[in-house]
Amino acid sequence: MSPTLSLILALVPAVLSQQSNLTSFSQQLNSTGLNALGGLVESLNQTEAGRQVIDTLASNNVSTVFAPSNDALTAFATDSQGTNASDLGAIFSYHILPGNYTNMTTNYPNVTLGRTLLNGSSYVNMPGNASQVLIWSRYPENGTLFAFNNGTNVSVTNASTIGNMEVYVIDHVLRPPGNMSAVLQDPRNGITNLSAIIASMGAMSDNGGNETRVTTDVANLGQVLDETPGITIFAPSDEAMQRANSSLNGLASNTTALSSLIGNHIVNGSALYSTLITPNASGGYLEFTTASGEPMHLASNSSGLYVQVNSSPPARVVRTDLLARNGVVHVIDNVLVDTTSDVSKASSAYESATSAARTATAAAAGPVTAAPGQGQPGSGQSGSSGGAQSTYGVLPGLGIGVLFLAVGWAL
């Protein structure tokens, strides 16, 4: 027998198995009336992400599927003409979660988070190569489930069990989260004033080597926040920024202090979703280290969740879980006016977070309730979290030799 024929015969079982998976998946979708999604199976099979979706759903493992309705896919096809097969595979991998989440959905304002199949550097940039999360909840007044998606809520219109799949039919196609800068600049999120200040950091010039050196022709803070794996921002609302206008104006000529203040709103090295930052004990708190190396405390009471850095005025978290491809943003109602920094502590916290993330599972099944390297929330519990990279170090994914002296960020 020729080597070529032997190779072809060796591939036959794999090809037949893949075709069987395609047929099985398509038939399961069609049986629920999801004909439009069933018709996309061949297109999904053209990409690695799409084949992962098909193989996962055709396996014996339990999966949770947020399946767009026929009408949702029709609208998507109209709005997304020209979407290539690779993007299509990535988009639909964001609709699939390994594991069974039945009876795990909480009532809003509480949420449930699970890791999807969406991964890959083009779409996700998380510590430890973790997959992107999907967030959903339930309206307590009528019991309707809904998923959070880039500033809008996508409703679940039907739920059923098909073989090994828990299927939630949704009225829109879910779009994977975009860059951090897009989240900050989206007017629906009400944090554009912070975005403007971050953008202005790129225009700061060299001042004799004594302050931050950043120029617009190399890199800026916005680029760092877009490209660093694991960024959490506690972003003051536009109203909060306006109230703090006098304090911020006083820092306009002090780039070191302004850099430190912004860094004290950021945790670097960890994506801290709302389920990871709420203490579970009365009177308890969580402590993280900011990108400026200062202690950040989070505590909750009957009026909400509050964040404070050192002796800054506390701020209440008024909106949670604005997702980005590399992290998350929470909106707060006050500016954390603290201009201190500690590069050594920032570096230590960042190294702790990134080291722990390397041992995490990319797409572990089950709700996201504990961060890599973080202790469970409790009374007086400290959590390992990211800080800025040490002076003259290099943030992951960047190799540009520009230095944030005040915060300890080396681009």
Coordinates of N, CA, C and O in Angstrom, one line a residue, residues 210-330:
N210 N 12.6 64.5 35.5 CA 12.1 64.5 36.9 C 10.7 64.0 37.0 O 10.2 63.7 38.0
E211 N 10.0 64.0 35.8 CA 8.6 63.6 35.8 C 8.3 62.6 34.7 O 9.2 62.1 34.0
T212 N 7.0 62.3 34.6 CA 6.6 61.3 33.6 C 7.1 61.7 32.2 O 6.9 62.8 31.8
R213 N 7.6 60.7 31.4 CA 8.0 61.0 30.1 C 7.2 60.2 29.1 O 7.4 59.0 29.0
V214 N 6.2 60.8 28.5 CA 5.4 60.1 27.5 C 5.2 61.1 26.3 O 5.0 62.2 26.5
T215 N 5.3 60.6 25.1 CA 5.1 61.4 23.9 C 4.1 60.7 23.0 O 4.0 59.5 23.0
T216 N 3.4 61.6 22.2 CA 2.4 61.0 21.4 C 2.9 60.2 20.3 O 2.1 59.4 19.7
D217 N 4.2 60.3 19.9 CA 4.6 59.5 18.8 C 5.1 58.1 19.2 O 5.6 57.4 18.3
V218 N 5.1 57.7 20.4 CA 5.5 56.4 20.8 C 4.3 55.6 21.4 O 3.8 54.6 20.9
A219 N 3.9 56.0 22.6 CA 2.8 55.2 23.3 C 2.2 56.2 24.3 O 2.8 57.2 24.6
N220 N 1.1 55.8 24.8 CA 0.4 56.5 25.9 C -0.3 55.6 26.8 O -0.4 54.4 26.6
L221 N -0.9 56.1 27.8 CA -1.5 55.3 28.8 C -2.7 54.5 28.2 O -3.0 53.4 28.6
G222 N -3.4 55.1 27.3 CA -4.5 54.4 26.6 C -4.1 53.2 25.9 O -4.7 52.1 26.0
Q223 N -2.9 53.2 25.3 CA -2.3 52.0 24.7 C -2.0 50.9 25.7 O -2.3 49.7 25.5
V224 N -1.4 51.3 26.8 CA -1.1 50.4 27.9 C -2.4 49.7 28.4 O -2.4 48.5 28.6
L225 N -3.4 50.5 28.6 CA -4.7 49.9 29.1 C -5.3 49.0 28.1 O -6.1 48.1 28.5
D226 N -5.1 49.2 26.8 CA -5.7 48.4 25.8 C -4.9 47.1 25.7 O -5.5 46.0 25.3
E227 N -3.6 47.1 25.9 CA -2.8 45.9 25.5 C -2.3 45.1 26.7 O -1.7 44.0 26.5
T228 N -2.4 45.5 27.9 CA -2.0 44.8 29.1 C -3.0 43.7 29.5 O -4.1 44.1 29.8
P229 N -2.6 42.5 29.7 CA -3.6 41.5 30.1 C -4.0 41.7 31.6 O -3.1 41.9 32.5
G230 N -5.3 41.8 31.8 CA -5.7 41.9 33.2 C -5.7 43.3 33.7 O -4.8 43.7 34.5
I231 N -6.7 44.1 33.3 CA -6.8 45.5 33.8 C -8.2 45.7 34.4 O -9.2 45.3 33.8
T232 N -8.2 46.2 35.7 CA -9.5 46.6 36.3 C -9.4 48.1 36.6 O -8.5 48.5 37.2
I233 N -10.4 48.8 36.1 CA -10.5 50.2 36.4 C -11.8 50.6 37.2 O -12.9 50.1 36.8
F234 N -11.6 51.3 38.2 CA -12.7 51.9 39.0 C -12.8 53.3 38.4 O -12.1 54.2 38.9
A235 N -13.7 53.5 37.5 CA -13.8 54.8 36.7 C -14.8 55.7 37.3 O -16.0 55.4 37.4
P236 N -14.3 56.9 37.7 CA -15.3 57.9 38.2 C -16.3 58.3 37.1 O -15.9 58.5 36.0
S237 N -17.5 58.5 37.5 CA -18.5 58.9 36.5 C -18.2 60.3 36.0 O -17.4 61.1 36.7
D238 N -18.8 60.7 34.9 CA -18.6 62.1 34.4 C -19.0 63.1 35.5 O -18.3 64.2 35.7
E239 N -20.1 62.8 36.2 CA -20.5 63.8 37.2 C -19.5 63.8 38.4 O -19.3 64.9 38.9
A240 N -18.9 62.7 38.7 CA -17.9 62.7 39.8 C -16.7 63.5 39.4 O -16.1 64.2 40.1
M241 N -16.3 63.4 38.1 CA -15.1 64.1 37.6 C -15.4 65.6 37.6 O -14.5 66.4 37.9
Q242 N -16.6 66.0 37.3 CA -17.0 67.4 37.3 C -16.9 68.0 38.7 O -16.5 69.1 38.9
R243 N -17.4 67.2 39.7 CA -17.4 67.7 41.1 C -15.9 67.8 41.6 O -15.6 68.6 42.4
A244 N -15.0 67.0 41.0 CA -13.6 67.0 41.5 C -12.8 67.9 40.6 O -11.5 67.9 40.7
N245 N -13.4 68.8 39.8 CA -12.7 69.6 38.8 C -11.6 70.4 39.5 O -10.5 70.6 38.9
S246 N -11.9 71.0 40.6 CA -10.9 71.9 41.2 C -9.7 71.2 41.6 O -8.5 71.6 41.4
S247 N -9.9 70.0 42.2 CA -8.7 69.1 42.6 C -7.9 68.7 41.4 O -6.7 68.7 41.4
L248 N -8.6 68.3 40.3 CA -7.9 67.8 39.1 C -7.2 69.0 38.4 O -6.1 68.8 37.9
N249 N -7.8 70.2 38.4 CA -7.1 71.3 37.8 C -5.9 71.7 38.5 O -4.9 72.1 37.9
G250 N -5.9 71.4 39.8 CA -4.7 71.8 40.6 C -3.5 70.8 40.3 O -2.4 71.1 40.7
L251 N -3.8 69.7 39.6 CA -2.8 68.7 39.3 C -2.3 68.9 37.8 O -1.4 68.1 37.4
A252 N -2.9 69.8 37.1 CA -2.6 69.9 35.7 C -1.1 70.1 35.4 O -0.6 69.6 34.4
S253 N -0.4 70.8 36.3 CA 1.0 71.1 36.1 C 1.9 70.1 36.8 O 3.1 70.2 36.8
N254 N 1.3 69.1 37.5 CA 2.1 68.1 38.3 C 1.8 66.7 37.7 O 0.9 66.0 38.2
T255 N 2.5 66.4 36.7 CA 2.2 65.1 36.0 C 2.5 63.9 36.8 O 1.8 62.9 36.7
T256 N 3.4 64.0 37.8 CA 3.7 62.9 38.7 C 2.5 62.6 39.5 O 2.0 61.4 39.7
A257 N 1.9 63.6 40.1 CA 0.8 63.4 41.0 C -0.4 63.0 40.2 O -1.2 62.1 40.7
L258 N -0.6 63.5 39.0 CA -1.8 63.1 38.2 C -1.7 61.7 37.8 O -2.7 60.9 37.8
S259 N -0.5 61.2 37.4 CA -0.3 59.8 37.1 C -0.5 58.9 38.2 O -1.2 57.8 38.1
S260 N -0.1 59.3 39.4 CA -0.3 58.5 40.6 C -1.8 58.4 40.9 O -2.3 57.3 41.3
L261 N -2.5 59.5 40.8 CA -4.0 59.5 41.0 C -4.7 58.6 40.1 O -5.5 57.8 40.5
I262 N -4.4 58.7 38.8 CA -5.0 57.8 37.9 C -4.7 56.3 38.2 O -5.5 55.4 38.2
G263 N -3.4 56.0 38.5 CA -3.0 54.7 38.9 C -3.7 54.1 40.1 O -3.9 52.9 40.2
N264 N -4.2 55.0 41.0 CA -4.9 54.6 42.2 C -6.3 54.2 41.9 O -7.1 53.8 42.8
H265 N -6.8 54.3 40.6 CA -8.1 53.9 40.2 C -8.0 52.6 39.4 O -9.0 52.1 38.9
I266 N -6.7 52.0 39.3 CA -6.5 50.9 38.4 C -5.9 49.7 39.2 O -5.0 50.0 40.0
V267 N -6.3 48.5 39.0 CA -5.6 47.3 39.5 C -5.1 46.6 38.2 O -5.8 46.3 37.3
N268 N -3.8 46.3 38.2 CA -3.1 45.8 37.1 C -2.7 44.4 37.3 O -2.1 44.0 38.3
G269 N -3.1 43.5 36.4 CA -2.7 42.1 36.5 C -3.9 41.2 36.8 O -3.7 39.9 36.7
S270 N -5.1 41.7 37.1 CA -6.2 40.9 37.4 C -7.5 41.5 36.8 O -7.7 42.8 36.9
A271 N -8.4 40.7 36.3 CA -9.7 41.2 35.9 C -10.7 40.9 37.0 O -11.1 39.7 37.3
L272 N -11.0 41.9 37.8 CA -11.7 41.7 39.1 C -13.2 42.0 38.8 O -13.7 43.2 38.9
Y273 N -14.0 41.0 38.4 CA -15.4 41.2 38.2 C -16.1 41.4 39.5 O -15.6 41.2 40.6
S274 N -17.4 41.8 39.4 CA -18.2 42.1 40.6 C -18.3 41.0 41.5 O -18.3 41.2 42.8
T275 N -18.3 39.7 41.0 CA -18.4 38.6 41.9 C -17.1 38.3 42.7 O -17.1 37.5 43.6
L276 N -16.0 39.0 42.4 CA -14.7 38.9 43.0 C -14.4 40.0 44.0 O -13.4 39.9 44.7
I277 N -15.2 41.0 44.0 CA -14.8 42.2 44.8 C -15.9 42.6 45.9 O -15.8 43.6 46.5
T278 N -16.8 41.7 46.1 CA -17.8 41.9 47.1 C -17.6 41.1 48.3 O -17.7 39.8 48.2
P279 N -17.2 41.6 49.5 CA -17.0 40.9 50.7 C -18.3 40.1 51.0 O -19.4 40.5 50.9
N280 N -18.1 38.9 51.5 CA -19.2 38.0 51.9 C -19.5 38.0 53.3 O -20.3 37.1 53.8
A281 N -18.9 38.8 54.1 CA -19.1 38.9 55.5 C -19.5 40.3 56.0 O -19.0 41.3 55.5
S282 N -20.4 40.4 56.9 CA -20.8 41.7 57.4 C -19.7 42.3 58.1 O -19.0 41.8 59.0
G283 N -19.4 43.5 57.7 CA -18.3 44.3 58.2 C -16.9 43.9 57.7 O -15.9 44.4 58.1
G284 N -16.9 42.9 56.7 CA -15.7 42.5 56.1 C -15.2 43.4 55.0 O -15.9 44.3 54.6
Y285 N -14.0 43.2 54.5 CA -13.5 44.0 53.4 C -12.5 43.2 52.6 O -12.0 42.1 53.0
L286 N -12.2 43.7 51.4 CA -11.2 43.1 50.6 C -10.1 44.2 50.4 O -10.5 45.3 50.3
E287 N -8.9 43.7 50.2 CA -7.8 44.7 50.0 C -7.1 44.3 48.7 O -6.7 43.1 48.6
F288 N -6.9 45.2 47.8 CA -6.0 45.0 46.6 C -5.0 46.1 46.6 O -5.0 47.0 47.3
T289 N -4.0 45.9 45.7 CA -3.0 46.9 45.5 C -3.2 47.6 44.2 O -3.3 46.9 43.2
T290 N -3.2 48.9 44.2 CA -3.4 49.6 42.9 C -2.2 49.6 42.0 O -1.1 49.2 42.5
A291 N -2.4 50.1 40.8 CA -1.3 50.3 39.9 C -0.2 51.3 40.4 O 0.9 51.4 39.8
S292 N -0.6 52.1 41.4 CA 0.3 53.0 42.0 C 1.0 52.5 43.2 O 1.7 53.1 43.9
G293 N 0.6 51.2 43.6 CA 1.2 50.6 44.7 C 0.6 50.9 46.1 O 1.1 50.6 47.1
E294 N -0.7 51.5 46.0 CA -1.3 51.8 47.3 C -2.5 50.8 47.6 O -3.0 50.2 46.7
P295 N -2.8 50.7 48.9 CA -3.9 49.8 49.3 C -5.2 50.3 48.9 O -5.6 51.4 49.2
M296 N -6.0 49.4 48.3 CA -7.4 49.7 47.9 C -8.3 48.8 48.7 O -8.1 47.6 48.6
H297 N -9.2 49.4 49.4 CA -10.2 48.6 50.2 C -11.5 48.6 49.6 O -12.0 49.7 49.2
L298 N -12.2 47.5 49.6 CA -13.6 47.4 49.2 C -14.4 46.8 50.3 O -14.1 45.8 50.9
A299 N -15.5 47.5 50.7 CA -16.4 47.1 51.8 C -17.8 47.4 51.4 O -18.1 48.2 50.5
S300 N -18.7 46.6 51.9 CA -20.1 46.7 51.5 C -21.0 46.9 52.8 O -20.6 46.4 53.9
N301 N -22.1 47.6 52.6 CA -23.1 47.7 53.6 C -24.5 47.7 53.0 O -24.6 47.4 51.8
S302 N -25.5 48.1 53.7 CA -26.9 48.0 53.1 C -27.1 49.0 52.0 O -28.0 48.8 51.2
S303 N -26.2 50.0 51.9 CA -26.4 51.0 50.8 C -25.5 50.7 49.6 O -25.6 51.4 48.6
G304 N -24.7 49.7 49.6 CA -23.9 49.3 48.4 C -22.5 49.0 48.7 O -22.1 48.8 49.9
L305 N -21.7 48.9 47.6 CA -20.3 48.5 47.7 C -19.5 49.8 47.6 O -19.7 50.6 46.7
Y306 N -18.5 49.9 48.4 CA -17.6 51.1 48.5 C -16.2 50.8 48.3 O -15.7 49.7 48.7
V307 N -15.5 51.7 47.6 CA -14.0 51.5 47.4 C -13.3 52.8 48.0 O -13.8 53.9 47.9
Q308 N -12.1 52.6 48.5 CA -11.3 53.7 49.1 C -9.9 53.3 49.0 O -9.4 52.2 49.1
V309 N -9.0 54.3 48.7 CA -7.6 54.2 48.6 C -7.0 55.1 49.7 O -7.2 56.3 49.7
N310 N -6.3 54.5 50.7 CA -5.8 55.2 51.8 C -6.9 56.0 52.5 O -7.9 55.5 52.8
S311 N -6.7 57.3 52.6 CA -7.7 58.2 53.3 C -8.5 59.0 52.3 O -9.1 60.0 52.6
S312 N -8.5 58.6 51.0 CA -9.3 59.3 50.0 C -10.8 59.2 50.4 O -11.2 58.3 51.1
P313 N -11.6 60.1 49.9 CA -13.0 60.0 50.1 C -13.5 58.7 49.5 O -13.2 58.4 48.4
P314 N -14.3 57.9 50.2 CA -14.8 56.7 49.7 C -15.8 56.9 48.5 O -16.4 58.0 48.4
A315 N -15.8 56.0 47.6 CA -16.7 56.1 46.4 C -17.6 54.8 46.4 O -17.1 53.7 46.6
R316 N -18.8 55.0 46.0 CA -19.7 53.9 45.9 C -19.7 53.4 44.4 O -19.7 54.2 43.5
V317 N -19.7 52.1 44.3 CA -19.7 51.5 43.0 C -21.2 51.5 42.5 O -22.1 50.9 43.1
V318 N -21.4 52.3 41.4 CA -22.8 52.5 40.9 C -23.1 51.7 39.7 O -24.3 51.6 39.3
R319 N -22.1 51.1 39.0 CA -22.3 50.3 37.9 C -21.2 49.3 37.8 O -20.0 49.7 37.9
T320 N -21.4 48.0 37.5 CA -20.4 47.0 37.5 C -20.3 46.4 36.2 O -21.2 46.4 35.3
D321 N -19.1 45.7 36.0 CA -18.9 44.7 34.9 C -19.1 45.3 33.5 O -19.8 44.6 32.7
L322 N -18.4 46.4 33.2 CA -18.3 46.8 31.8 C -17.1 46.1 31.2 O -16.0 46.4 31.5
L323 N -17.4 45.1 30.4 CA -16.3 44.2 29.9 C -15.5 44.7 28.8 O -16.0 45.4 27.9
A324 N -14.2 44.4 28.8 CA -13.2 44.7 27.8 C -12.5 43.4 27.4 O -12.6 42.4 28.2
R325 N -11.8 43.4 26.3 CA -11.1 42.2 25.9 C -10.0 41.8 26.8 O -9.6 40.6 26.9
N326 N -9.5 42.7 27.7 CA -8.5 42.4 28.6 C -8.8 42.8 30.0 O -7.9 42.8 30.9
G327 N -10.0 43.0 30.4 CA -10.4 43.3 31.7 C -11.8 43.8 31.9 O -12.7 43.4 31.2
V328 N -12.0 44.7 32.9 CA -13.3 45.1 33.3 C -13.3 46.5 33.9 O -12.2 46.9 34.5
V329 N -14.4 47.2 33.8 CA -14.5 48.6 34.3 C -15.7 48.6 35.3 O -16.8 48.1 34.9
H330 N -15.5 49.2 36.4 CA -16.6 49.5 37.3 C -16.8 51.0 37.5 O -15.7 51.7 37.7

